[in-house]
Coordinates of C-alpha atoms in Angstrom, one line a residue:
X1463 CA 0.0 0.0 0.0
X1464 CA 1.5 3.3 -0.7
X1465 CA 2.0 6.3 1.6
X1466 CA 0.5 9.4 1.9
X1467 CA 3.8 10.9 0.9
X1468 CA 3.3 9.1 -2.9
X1469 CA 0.5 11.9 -3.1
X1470 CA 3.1 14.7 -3.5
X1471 CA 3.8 13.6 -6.8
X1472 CA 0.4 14.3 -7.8
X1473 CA 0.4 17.6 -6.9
X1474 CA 3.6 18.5 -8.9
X1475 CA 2.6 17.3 -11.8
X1476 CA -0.7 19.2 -11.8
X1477 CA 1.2 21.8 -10.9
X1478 CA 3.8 21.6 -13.6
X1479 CA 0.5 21.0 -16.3
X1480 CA -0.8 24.5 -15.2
X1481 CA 2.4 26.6 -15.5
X1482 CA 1.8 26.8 -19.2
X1483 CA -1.7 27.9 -18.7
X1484 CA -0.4 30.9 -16.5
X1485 CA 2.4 31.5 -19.0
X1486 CA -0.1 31.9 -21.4
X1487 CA -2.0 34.4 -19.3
X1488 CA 1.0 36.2 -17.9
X1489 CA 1.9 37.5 -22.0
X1490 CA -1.5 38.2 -22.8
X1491 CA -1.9 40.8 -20.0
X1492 CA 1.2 42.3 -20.6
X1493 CA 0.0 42.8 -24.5
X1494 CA -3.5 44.0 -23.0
X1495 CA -2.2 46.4 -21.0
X1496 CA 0.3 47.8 -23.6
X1497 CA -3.4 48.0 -25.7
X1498 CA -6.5 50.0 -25.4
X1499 CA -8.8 47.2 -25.0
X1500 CA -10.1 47.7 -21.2
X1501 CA -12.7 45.0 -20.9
X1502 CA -10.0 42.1 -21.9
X1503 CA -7.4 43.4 -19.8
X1504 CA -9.6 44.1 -16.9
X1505 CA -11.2 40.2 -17.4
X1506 CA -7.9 38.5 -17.9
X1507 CA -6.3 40.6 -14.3
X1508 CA -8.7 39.3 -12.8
X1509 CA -9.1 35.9 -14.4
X1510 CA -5.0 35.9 -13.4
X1511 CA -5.9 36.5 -9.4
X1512 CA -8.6 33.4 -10.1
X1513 CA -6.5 31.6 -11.8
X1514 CA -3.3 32.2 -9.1
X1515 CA -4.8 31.5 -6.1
X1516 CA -7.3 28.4 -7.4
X1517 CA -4.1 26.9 -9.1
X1518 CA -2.3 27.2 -5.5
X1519 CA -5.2 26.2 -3.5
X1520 CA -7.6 24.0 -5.3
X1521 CA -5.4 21.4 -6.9
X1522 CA -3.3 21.2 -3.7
X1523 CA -7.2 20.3 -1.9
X1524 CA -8.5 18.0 -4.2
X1525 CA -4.8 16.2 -5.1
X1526 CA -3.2 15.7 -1.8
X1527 CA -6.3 16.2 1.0
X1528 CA -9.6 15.2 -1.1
X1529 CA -7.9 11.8 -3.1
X1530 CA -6.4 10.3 0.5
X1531 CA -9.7 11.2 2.2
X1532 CA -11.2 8.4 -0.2
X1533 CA -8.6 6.3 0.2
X1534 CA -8.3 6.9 4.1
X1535 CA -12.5 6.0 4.7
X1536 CA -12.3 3.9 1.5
X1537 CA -14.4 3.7 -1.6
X1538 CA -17.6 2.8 -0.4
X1539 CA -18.1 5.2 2.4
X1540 CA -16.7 7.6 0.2
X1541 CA -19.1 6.9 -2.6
X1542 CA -21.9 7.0 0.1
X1543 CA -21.0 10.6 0.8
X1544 CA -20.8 11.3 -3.1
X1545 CA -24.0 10.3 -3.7
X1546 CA -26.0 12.1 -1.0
X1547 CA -23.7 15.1 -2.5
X1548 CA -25.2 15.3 -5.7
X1549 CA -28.5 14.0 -4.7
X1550 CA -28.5 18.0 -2.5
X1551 CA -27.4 19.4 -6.1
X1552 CA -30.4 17.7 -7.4
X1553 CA -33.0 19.9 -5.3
X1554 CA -30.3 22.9 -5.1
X1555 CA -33.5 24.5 -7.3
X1556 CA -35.5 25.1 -4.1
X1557 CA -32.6 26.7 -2.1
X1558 CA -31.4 29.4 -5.3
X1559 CA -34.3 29.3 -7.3
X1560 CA -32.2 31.2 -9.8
X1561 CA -31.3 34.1 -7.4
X1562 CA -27.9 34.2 -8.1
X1563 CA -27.5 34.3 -11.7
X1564 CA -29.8 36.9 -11.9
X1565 CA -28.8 39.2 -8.9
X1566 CA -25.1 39.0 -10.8
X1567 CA -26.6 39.8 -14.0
X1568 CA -29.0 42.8 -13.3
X1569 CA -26.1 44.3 -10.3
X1570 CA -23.9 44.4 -12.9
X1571 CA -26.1 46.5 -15.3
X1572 CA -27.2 48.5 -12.2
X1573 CA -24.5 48.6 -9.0
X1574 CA -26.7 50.4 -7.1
X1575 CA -29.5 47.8 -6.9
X1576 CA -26.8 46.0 -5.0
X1577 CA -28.3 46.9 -1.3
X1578 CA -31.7 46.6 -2.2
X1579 CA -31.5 43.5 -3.4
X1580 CA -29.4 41.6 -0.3
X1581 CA -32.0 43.0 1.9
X1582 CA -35.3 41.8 0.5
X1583 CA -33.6 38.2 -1.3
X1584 CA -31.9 37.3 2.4
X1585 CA -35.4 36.6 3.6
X1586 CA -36.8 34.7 0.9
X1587 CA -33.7 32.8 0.5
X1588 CA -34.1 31.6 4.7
X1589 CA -37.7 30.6 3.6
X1590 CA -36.4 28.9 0.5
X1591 CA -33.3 27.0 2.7
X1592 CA -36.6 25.6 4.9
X1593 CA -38.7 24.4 2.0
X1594 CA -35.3 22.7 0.6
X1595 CA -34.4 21.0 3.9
X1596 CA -38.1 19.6 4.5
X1597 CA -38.8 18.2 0.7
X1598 CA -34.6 17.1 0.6
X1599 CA -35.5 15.1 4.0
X1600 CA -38.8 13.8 2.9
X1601 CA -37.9 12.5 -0.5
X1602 CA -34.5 11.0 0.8
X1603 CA -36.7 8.9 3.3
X1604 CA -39.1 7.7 0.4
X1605 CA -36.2 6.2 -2.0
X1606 CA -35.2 4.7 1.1
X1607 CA -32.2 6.0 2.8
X1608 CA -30.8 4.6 6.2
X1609 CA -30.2 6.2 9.5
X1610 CA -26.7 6.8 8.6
X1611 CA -27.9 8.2 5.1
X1612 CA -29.9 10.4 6.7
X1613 CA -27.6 11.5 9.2
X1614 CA -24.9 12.1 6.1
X1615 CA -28.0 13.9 4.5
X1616 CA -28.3 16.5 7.3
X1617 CA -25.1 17.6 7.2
X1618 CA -24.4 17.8 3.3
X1619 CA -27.9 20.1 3.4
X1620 CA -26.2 22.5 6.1
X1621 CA -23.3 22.4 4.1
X1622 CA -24.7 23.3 0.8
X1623 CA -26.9 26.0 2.5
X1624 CA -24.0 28.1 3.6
X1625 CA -23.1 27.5 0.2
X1626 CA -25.6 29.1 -1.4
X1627 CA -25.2 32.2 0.9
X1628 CA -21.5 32.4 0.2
X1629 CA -22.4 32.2 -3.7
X1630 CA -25.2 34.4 -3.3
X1631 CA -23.2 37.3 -1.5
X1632 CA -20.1 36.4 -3.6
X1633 CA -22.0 37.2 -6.7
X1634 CA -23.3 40.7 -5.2
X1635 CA -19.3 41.7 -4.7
X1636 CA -18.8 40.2 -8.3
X1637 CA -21.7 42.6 -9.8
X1638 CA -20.0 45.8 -8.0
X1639 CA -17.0 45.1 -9.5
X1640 CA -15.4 43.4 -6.0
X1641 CA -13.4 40.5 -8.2
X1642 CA -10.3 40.4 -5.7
X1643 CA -12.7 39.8 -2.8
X1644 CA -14.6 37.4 -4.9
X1645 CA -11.5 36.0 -5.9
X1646 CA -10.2 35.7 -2.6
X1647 CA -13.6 34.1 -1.1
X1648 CA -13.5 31.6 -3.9
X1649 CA -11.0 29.6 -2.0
X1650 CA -11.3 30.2 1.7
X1651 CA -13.2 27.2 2.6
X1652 CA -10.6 24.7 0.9
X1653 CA -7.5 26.7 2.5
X1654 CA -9.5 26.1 5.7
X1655 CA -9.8 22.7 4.9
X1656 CA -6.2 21.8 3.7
X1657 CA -5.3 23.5 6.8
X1658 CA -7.7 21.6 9.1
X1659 CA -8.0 18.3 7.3
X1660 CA -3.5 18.2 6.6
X1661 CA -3.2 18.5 10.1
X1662 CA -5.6 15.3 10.8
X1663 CA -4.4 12.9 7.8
X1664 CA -0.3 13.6 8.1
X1665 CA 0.4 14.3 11.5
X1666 CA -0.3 12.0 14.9
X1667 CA -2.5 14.7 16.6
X1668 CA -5.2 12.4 15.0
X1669 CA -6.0 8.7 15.3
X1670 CA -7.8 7.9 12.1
X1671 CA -10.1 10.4 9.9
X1672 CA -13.8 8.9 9.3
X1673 CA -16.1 10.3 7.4
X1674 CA -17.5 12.2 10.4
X1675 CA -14.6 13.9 10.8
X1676 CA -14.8 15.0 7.3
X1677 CA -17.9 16.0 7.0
X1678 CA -18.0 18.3 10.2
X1679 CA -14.7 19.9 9.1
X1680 CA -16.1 20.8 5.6
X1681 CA -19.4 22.1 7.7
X1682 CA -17.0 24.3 10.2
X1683 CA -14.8 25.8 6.5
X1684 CA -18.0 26.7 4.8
X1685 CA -19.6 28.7 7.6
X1686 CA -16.4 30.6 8.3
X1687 CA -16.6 31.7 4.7
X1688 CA -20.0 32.3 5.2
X1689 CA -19.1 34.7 8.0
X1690 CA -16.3 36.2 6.1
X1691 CA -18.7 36.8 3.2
X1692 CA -21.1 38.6 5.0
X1693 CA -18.5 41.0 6.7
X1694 CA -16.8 41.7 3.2
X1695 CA -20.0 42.6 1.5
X1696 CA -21.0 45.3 4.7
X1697 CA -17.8 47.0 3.7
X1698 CA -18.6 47.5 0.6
X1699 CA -22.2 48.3 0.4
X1700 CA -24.7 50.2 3.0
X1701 CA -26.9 46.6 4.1
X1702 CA -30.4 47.6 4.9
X1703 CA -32.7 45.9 7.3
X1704 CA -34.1 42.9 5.9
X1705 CA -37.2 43.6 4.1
X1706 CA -40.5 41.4 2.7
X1707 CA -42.8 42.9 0.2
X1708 CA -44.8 40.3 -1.3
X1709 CA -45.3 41.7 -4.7
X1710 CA -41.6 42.7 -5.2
X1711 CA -40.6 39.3 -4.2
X1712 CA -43.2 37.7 -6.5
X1713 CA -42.1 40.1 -9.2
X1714 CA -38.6 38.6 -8.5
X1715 CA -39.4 35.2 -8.5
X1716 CA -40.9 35.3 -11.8
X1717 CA -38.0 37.1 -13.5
X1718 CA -35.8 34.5 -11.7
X1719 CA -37.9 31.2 -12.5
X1720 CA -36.1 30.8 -15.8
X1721 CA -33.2 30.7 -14.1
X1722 CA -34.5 28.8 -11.4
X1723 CA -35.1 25.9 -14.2
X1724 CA -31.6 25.7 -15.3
X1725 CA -30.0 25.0 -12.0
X1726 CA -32.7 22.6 -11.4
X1727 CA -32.1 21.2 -14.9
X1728 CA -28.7 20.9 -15.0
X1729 CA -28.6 19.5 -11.4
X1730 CA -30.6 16.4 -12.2
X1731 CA -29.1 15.5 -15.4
X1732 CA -25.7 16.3 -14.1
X1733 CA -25.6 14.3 -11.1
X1734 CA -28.2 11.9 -11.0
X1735 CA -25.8 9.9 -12.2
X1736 CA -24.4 9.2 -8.7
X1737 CA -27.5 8.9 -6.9
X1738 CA -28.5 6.1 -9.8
X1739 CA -25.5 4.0 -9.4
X1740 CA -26.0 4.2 -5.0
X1741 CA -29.7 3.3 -5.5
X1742 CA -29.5 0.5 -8.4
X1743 CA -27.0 -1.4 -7.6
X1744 CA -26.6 -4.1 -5.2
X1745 CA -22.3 -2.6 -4.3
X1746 CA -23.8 0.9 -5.2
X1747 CA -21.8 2.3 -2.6
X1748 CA -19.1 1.0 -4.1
X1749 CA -19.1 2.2 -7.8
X1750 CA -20.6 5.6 -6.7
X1751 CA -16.9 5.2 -5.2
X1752 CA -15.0 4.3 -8.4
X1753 CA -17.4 7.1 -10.4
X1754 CA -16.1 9.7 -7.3
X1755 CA -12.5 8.9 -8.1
X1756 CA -13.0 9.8 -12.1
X1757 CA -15.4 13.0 -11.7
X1758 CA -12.6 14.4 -9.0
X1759 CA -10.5 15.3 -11.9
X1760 CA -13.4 16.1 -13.8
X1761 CA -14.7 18.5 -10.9
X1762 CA -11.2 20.0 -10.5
X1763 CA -11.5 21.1 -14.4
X1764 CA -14.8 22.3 -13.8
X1765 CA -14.0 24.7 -11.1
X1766 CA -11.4 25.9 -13.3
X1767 CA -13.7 26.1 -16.3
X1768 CA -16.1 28.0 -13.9
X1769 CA -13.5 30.7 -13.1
X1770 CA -14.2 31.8 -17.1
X1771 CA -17.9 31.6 -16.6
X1772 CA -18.2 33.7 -13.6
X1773 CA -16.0 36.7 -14.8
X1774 CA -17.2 36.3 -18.2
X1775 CA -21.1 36.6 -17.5
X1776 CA -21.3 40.2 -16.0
X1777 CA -18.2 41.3 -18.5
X1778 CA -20.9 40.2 -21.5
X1779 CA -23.7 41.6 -20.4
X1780 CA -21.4 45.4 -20.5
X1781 CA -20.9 44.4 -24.6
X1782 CA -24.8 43.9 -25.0
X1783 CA -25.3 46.8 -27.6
X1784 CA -22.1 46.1 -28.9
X1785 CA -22.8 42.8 -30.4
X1786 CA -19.0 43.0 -32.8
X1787 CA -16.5 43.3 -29.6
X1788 CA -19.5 40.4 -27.8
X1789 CA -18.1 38.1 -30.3
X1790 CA -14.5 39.0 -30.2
X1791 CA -14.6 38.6 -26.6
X1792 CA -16.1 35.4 -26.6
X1793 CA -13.8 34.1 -29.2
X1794 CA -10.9 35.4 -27.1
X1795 CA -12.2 33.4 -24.1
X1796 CA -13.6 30.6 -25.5
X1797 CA -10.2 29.8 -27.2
X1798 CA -8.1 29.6 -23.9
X1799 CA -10.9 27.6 -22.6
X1800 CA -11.3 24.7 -25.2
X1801 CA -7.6 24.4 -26.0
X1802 CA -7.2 23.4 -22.2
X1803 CA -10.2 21.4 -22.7
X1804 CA -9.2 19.5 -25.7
X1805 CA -5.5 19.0 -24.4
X1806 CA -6.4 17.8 -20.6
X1807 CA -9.1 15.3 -22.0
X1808 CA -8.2 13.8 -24.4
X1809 CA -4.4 13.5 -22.7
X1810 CA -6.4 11.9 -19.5
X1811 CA -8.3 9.2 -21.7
X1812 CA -5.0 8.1 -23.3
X1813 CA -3.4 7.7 -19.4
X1814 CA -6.0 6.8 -17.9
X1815 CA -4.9 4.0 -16.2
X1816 CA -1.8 5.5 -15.2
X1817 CA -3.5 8.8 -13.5
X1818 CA -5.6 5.8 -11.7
X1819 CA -3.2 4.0 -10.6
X1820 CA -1.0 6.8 -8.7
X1821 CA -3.9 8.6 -7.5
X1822 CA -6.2 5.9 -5.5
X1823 CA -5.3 2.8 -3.4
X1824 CA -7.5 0.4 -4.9
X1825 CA -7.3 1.5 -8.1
X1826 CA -7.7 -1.2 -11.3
X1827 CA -8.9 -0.9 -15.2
X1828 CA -12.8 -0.2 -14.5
X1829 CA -11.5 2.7 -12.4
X1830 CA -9.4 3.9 -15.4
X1831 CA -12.0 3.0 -17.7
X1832 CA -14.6 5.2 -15.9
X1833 CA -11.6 8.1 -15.2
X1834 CA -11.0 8.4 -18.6
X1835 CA -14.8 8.4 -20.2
X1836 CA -15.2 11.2 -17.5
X1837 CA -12.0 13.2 -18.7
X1838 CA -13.1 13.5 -22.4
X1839 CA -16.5 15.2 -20.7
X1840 CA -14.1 17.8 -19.7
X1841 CA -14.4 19.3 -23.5
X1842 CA -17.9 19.1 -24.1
X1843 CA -18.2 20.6 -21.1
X1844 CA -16.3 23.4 -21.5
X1845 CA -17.8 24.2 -24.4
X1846 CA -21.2 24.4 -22.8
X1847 CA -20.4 26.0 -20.0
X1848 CA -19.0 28.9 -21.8
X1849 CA -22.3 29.2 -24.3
X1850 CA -24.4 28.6 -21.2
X1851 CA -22.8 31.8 -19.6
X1852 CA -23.5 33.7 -22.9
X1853 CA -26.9 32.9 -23.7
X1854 CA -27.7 33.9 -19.7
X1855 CA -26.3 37.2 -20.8
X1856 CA -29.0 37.6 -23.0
X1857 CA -31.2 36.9 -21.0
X1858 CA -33.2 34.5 -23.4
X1859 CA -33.6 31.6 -21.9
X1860 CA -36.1 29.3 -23.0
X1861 CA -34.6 27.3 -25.9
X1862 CA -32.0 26.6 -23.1
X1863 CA -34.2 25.3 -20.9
X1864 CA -36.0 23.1 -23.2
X1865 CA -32.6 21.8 -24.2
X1866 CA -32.0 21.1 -20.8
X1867 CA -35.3 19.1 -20.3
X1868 CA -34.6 16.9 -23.2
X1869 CA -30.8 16.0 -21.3
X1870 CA -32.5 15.5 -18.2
X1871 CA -34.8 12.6 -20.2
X1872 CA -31.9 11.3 -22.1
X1873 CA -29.8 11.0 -19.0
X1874 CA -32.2 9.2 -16.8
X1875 CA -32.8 6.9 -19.7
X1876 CA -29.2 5.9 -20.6
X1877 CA -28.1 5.7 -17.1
X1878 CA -31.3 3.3 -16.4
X1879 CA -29.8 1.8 -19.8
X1880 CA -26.2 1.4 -19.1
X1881 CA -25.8 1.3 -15.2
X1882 CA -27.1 -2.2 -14.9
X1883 CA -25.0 -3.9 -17.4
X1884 CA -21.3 -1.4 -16.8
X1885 CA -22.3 -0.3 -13.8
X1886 CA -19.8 3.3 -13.1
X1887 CA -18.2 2.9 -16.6
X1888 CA -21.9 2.7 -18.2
X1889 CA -22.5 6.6 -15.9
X1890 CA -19.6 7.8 -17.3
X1891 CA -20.4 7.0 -20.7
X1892 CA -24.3 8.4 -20.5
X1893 CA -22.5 12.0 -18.8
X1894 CA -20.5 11.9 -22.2
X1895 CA -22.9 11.3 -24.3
X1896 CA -25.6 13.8 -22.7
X1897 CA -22.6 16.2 -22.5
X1898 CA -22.0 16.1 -25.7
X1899 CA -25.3 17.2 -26.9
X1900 CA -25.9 19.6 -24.5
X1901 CA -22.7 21.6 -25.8
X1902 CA -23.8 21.3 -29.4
X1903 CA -27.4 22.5 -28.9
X1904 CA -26.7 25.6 -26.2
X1905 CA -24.0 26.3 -28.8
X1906 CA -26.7 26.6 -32.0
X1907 CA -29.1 27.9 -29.9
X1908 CA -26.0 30.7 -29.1
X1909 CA -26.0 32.0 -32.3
X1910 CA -29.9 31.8 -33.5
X1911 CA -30.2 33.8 -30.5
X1912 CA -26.9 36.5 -30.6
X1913 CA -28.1 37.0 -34.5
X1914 CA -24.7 36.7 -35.5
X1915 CA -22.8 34.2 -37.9
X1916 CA -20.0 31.7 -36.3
X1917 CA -17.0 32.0 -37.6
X1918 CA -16.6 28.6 -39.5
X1919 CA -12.7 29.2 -39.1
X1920 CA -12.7 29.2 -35.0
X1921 CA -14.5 25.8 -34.5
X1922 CA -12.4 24.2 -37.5
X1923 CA -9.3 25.1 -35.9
X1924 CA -10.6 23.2 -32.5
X1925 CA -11.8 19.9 -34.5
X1926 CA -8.4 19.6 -36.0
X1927 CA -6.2 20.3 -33.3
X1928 CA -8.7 17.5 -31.3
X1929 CA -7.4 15.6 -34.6
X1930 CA -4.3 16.4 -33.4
X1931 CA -4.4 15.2 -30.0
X1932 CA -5.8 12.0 -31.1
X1933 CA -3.3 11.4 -33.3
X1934 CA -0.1 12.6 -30.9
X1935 CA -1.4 11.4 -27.3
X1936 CA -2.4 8.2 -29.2
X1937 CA 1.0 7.6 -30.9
X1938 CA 3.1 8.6 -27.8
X1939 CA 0.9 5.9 -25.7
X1940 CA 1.1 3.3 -27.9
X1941 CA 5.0 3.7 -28.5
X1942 CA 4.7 2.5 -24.1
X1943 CA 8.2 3.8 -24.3
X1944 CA 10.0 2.3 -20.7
X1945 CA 10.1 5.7 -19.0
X1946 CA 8.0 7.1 -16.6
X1947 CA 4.9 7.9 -18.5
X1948 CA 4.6 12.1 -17.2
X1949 CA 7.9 12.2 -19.8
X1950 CA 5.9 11.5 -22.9
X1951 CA 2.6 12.6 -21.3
X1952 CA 4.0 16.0 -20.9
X1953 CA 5.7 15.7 -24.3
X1954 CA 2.4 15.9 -25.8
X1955 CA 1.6 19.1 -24.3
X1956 CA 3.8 20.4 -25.6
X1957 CA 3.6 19.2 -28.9
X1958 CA -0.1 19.9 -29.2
X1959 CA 0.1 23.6 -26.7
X1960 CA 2.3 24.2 -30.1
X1961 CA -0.2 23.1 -32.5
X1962 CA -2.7 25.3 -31.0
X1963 CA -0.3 28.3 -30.9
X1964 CA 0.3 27.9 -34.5
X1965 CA -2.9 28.1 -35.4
X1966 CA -3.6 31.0 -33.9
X1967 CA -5.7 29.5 -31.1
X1968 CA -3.5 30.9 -28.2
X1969 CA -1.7 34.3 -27.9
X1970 CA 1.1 35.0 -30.5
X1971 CA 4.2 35.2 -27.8
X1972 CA 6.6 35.6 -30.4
X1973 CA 5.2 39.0 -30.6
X1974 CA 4.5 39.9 -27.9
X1975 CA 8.4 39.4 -26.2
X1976 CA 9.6 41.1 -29.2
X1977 CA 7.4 43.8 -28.6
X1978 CA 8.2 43.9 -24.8
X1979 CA 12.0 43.6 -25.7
X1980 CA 11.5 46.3 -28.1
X1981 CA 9.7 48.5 -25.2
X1982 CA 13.2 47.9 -22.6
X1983 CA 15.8 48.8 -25.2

């Protein structure tokens, strides 16, 4: 069995993958800022601060404190926990109900509707938290959830509600223009958490971490942030006392239902995935386990993917009228985005196996099978994710929601298709599948909506350089050279980081350090 020190290894090496990323970033700022175009530079400053601190904090969480959590408490009650995770997600609907996309949109339009909302949403969100424990509670009992489940169950629900408060007041200080705060809050729950949970798994002041101990520790991190939150925001806006006017609030919560449908929708068909394999299957525990071990890596690119999403929604909605720089923009971001995507997928299904087997104890080839299927989702979902923050700019919403009804059905169906016969490998292949189409129609329903033209160009570029990566992480894996595989694995970065540069995909930093060479002579 190895040691917790055979982690560190882990950590490096995402590490060393994301150094090219922030390369990438540090020579485009220095060209925006030696440019006139404000709204670029002031996005990619602060996607830099995002970018810095969940780099430093995030991988180091999920790589070396998350990973030897599961393999401390082991697979099963790990999968346990997973599973009443995403079934919160599933009902997150009646906690939001859309409040936060659409406070972060319209503050951003409007800064000084900032105090007035956070005094009249505070009170319907503590009516909407009690709705959301009662129906969460009552509808785990009916599918038939244990003692234990239930007592998991009460503390992922506290958990996720001072969630949605930290989200709610973080996308306030986002809409006022507060990104370093934001930035900073982004992360303070897992720094408390690395700091918390490092002591308890790699030191002797603690026996042996249970899923308890977990649990209660990710409860205390979250409500600190909380806290922290609330005492940020008071600094930067006047908060009023809280307020209930039953026609604003219904006013509200009709502007907000659309958006209340696309958290709800993207919750089930996102994660019921988990809550199917616990419930189905007779070692459900189990491969909800295996199926936690593959979505980590898939999670850890999401909260990076998520970084673009949450600076680039209230930056679009500024371009509105402008709908010629909207498009540039989006080009510009969506490029960094899906070249990161393409790369780290397709490079994780090649090495699958490999990442398995360093990562996770009791790891073998359904693991890597399920690990893999999970890292290509990492491109259609990048994609999406990006058009999904763009059509919410817009504010049009119902072809989106309607798409997301139809992945919702075709999700429940292929897992209830696939989970029996290949159990976590048969999830992993319905979230790429749903995935998949999901990113294509938000994508067509972009543009029918925007009333502009893609640019035939852009999305040829990212087929062939997937080509591209086929055909290079493909080769370099089949070669099984007799070196340690990071070597070649990193190799084709490299190779295909190059690829995309020369097609024009990622910043041209031949220019730009002969232009800042140019500037010191």
């Amino acid at each position: 069995m190895r040691t917790r020190a055979s982690l560190v290894p882990t950590v490096i090496f995402q590490y060393f993958c994301s150094v090219n990323t922030i390369l990438r970033l540090v020579f485009r700022i220095v060209y925006l800022y030696r440019s006139k175009e404000y709204m670029k530079k002031e996005f990619s400053v602060n996607l830099l601060l995002l970018l810095g601190l969940n780099l430093l904090v995030k991988p180091l969480y999920i790589f070396g404190i998350d990973v030897q959590v599961q393999n401390t408490i082991g697979p099963e009650q790990y999968g346990l926990f997973f599973s009443i995770f995403n079934y919160t997600l599933i009902f997150q609907i009646l906690l939001e109900f859309g409040i936060t996309n659409l406070v972060k949109r319209d503050i951003s339009a409007s800064k000084n509707l900032a105090p007035k909302y956070f005094s009249n949403l505070i009170g319907l969100k503590l009516i909407l938290l009690l709705i959301y424990i009662f129906l969460t509670f009552a509808v785990g009992y009916f599918i038939g959830y244990n003692e234990e489940g239930l007592k998991i169950l009460f503390i992922v629900l506290l958990i996720q509600i001072f969630l949605s408060f930290v989200s709610f007041m973080r996308a306030i200080l986002a809409g006022i223009g507060a990104y370093r705060i934001d930035s900073l809050l982004s992360v303070m729950d897992k720094i408390i958490m690395i700091l918390l949970l490092g002591v308890m798994l790699f030191t002797s002041y603690w026996e042996q971490v249970t899923l308890t101990d977990f649990l209660y520790v990710y409860l205390i991190s979250v409500a600190i942030t909380c806290f922290t939150a609330y005492l940020m925001l008071s600094k930067k806006i006047h908060l009023n006392k809280l307020t209930f006017r039953k026609k604003y609030l219904a006013s509200f919560l009709r502007r907000a239902a659309p958006y209340a449908l696309i958290t709800f929708l993207m919750g089930v068909y996102g994660r019921i995935d988990a809550v199917f394999l616990e419930r189905l299957l007779p070692d459900g525990d189990y491969q909800a386990g295996i199926y936690a071990a593959g979505f980590r890596l898939l999670d850890a690119y999401m909260m990076f993917a998520l970084l673009f999403s949450n600076l680039l929604l209230p930056m679009l909605s500024t371009y509105l009228k402008d709908k010629v720089q909207m498009m540039n923009f989006l080009y510009f971001v969506l490029g960094l985005l899906m070249t990161f995507s393409i790369i780290g997928g397709i490079s994780g299904f090649f090495y699958r196996n490999e990442i398995g087997n360093l990562l996770y104890h009791y790891s073998n080839d359904v693991w890597g099978d399920t690990l893999g299927l999970l890292m290509l989702c990492m491109i259609p979902i990048g994609l999406s994710i990006i058009m999904g923050a763009s059509i919410m700019s817009l504010g049009k919403l119902k072809k989106q929601n309607l798409l997301f009804f139809a992945g919702v059905i075709m999700s429940i169906i292929l897992n209830l298709i696939l989970i029996p016969y290949y159990n976590s490998t048969g999830a992993a292949l319905a979230a790429l599948t749903v995935n998949s189409l999901i990113a294509i129609g938000q994508t067509v329903i972009f543009y029918s909506i925007a009333g502009v033209k893609p640019q035939i160009l852009f999305y040829l570029k990212l087929f062939i350089l997937i080509i591209t990566c086929l055909f290079v992480f493909g080769w370099i894996h089949y070669l099984d050279l007799k070196i340690n595989w990071i070597i070649p694995l990193i190799t084709g970065f490299i190779i295909t980081s190059g690829s995309a540069f020369l097609m024009g995909l990622l910043p041209n930093k031949l220019n730009m350090l002969l232009g800042i060479l140019k500037a010191r002579s």
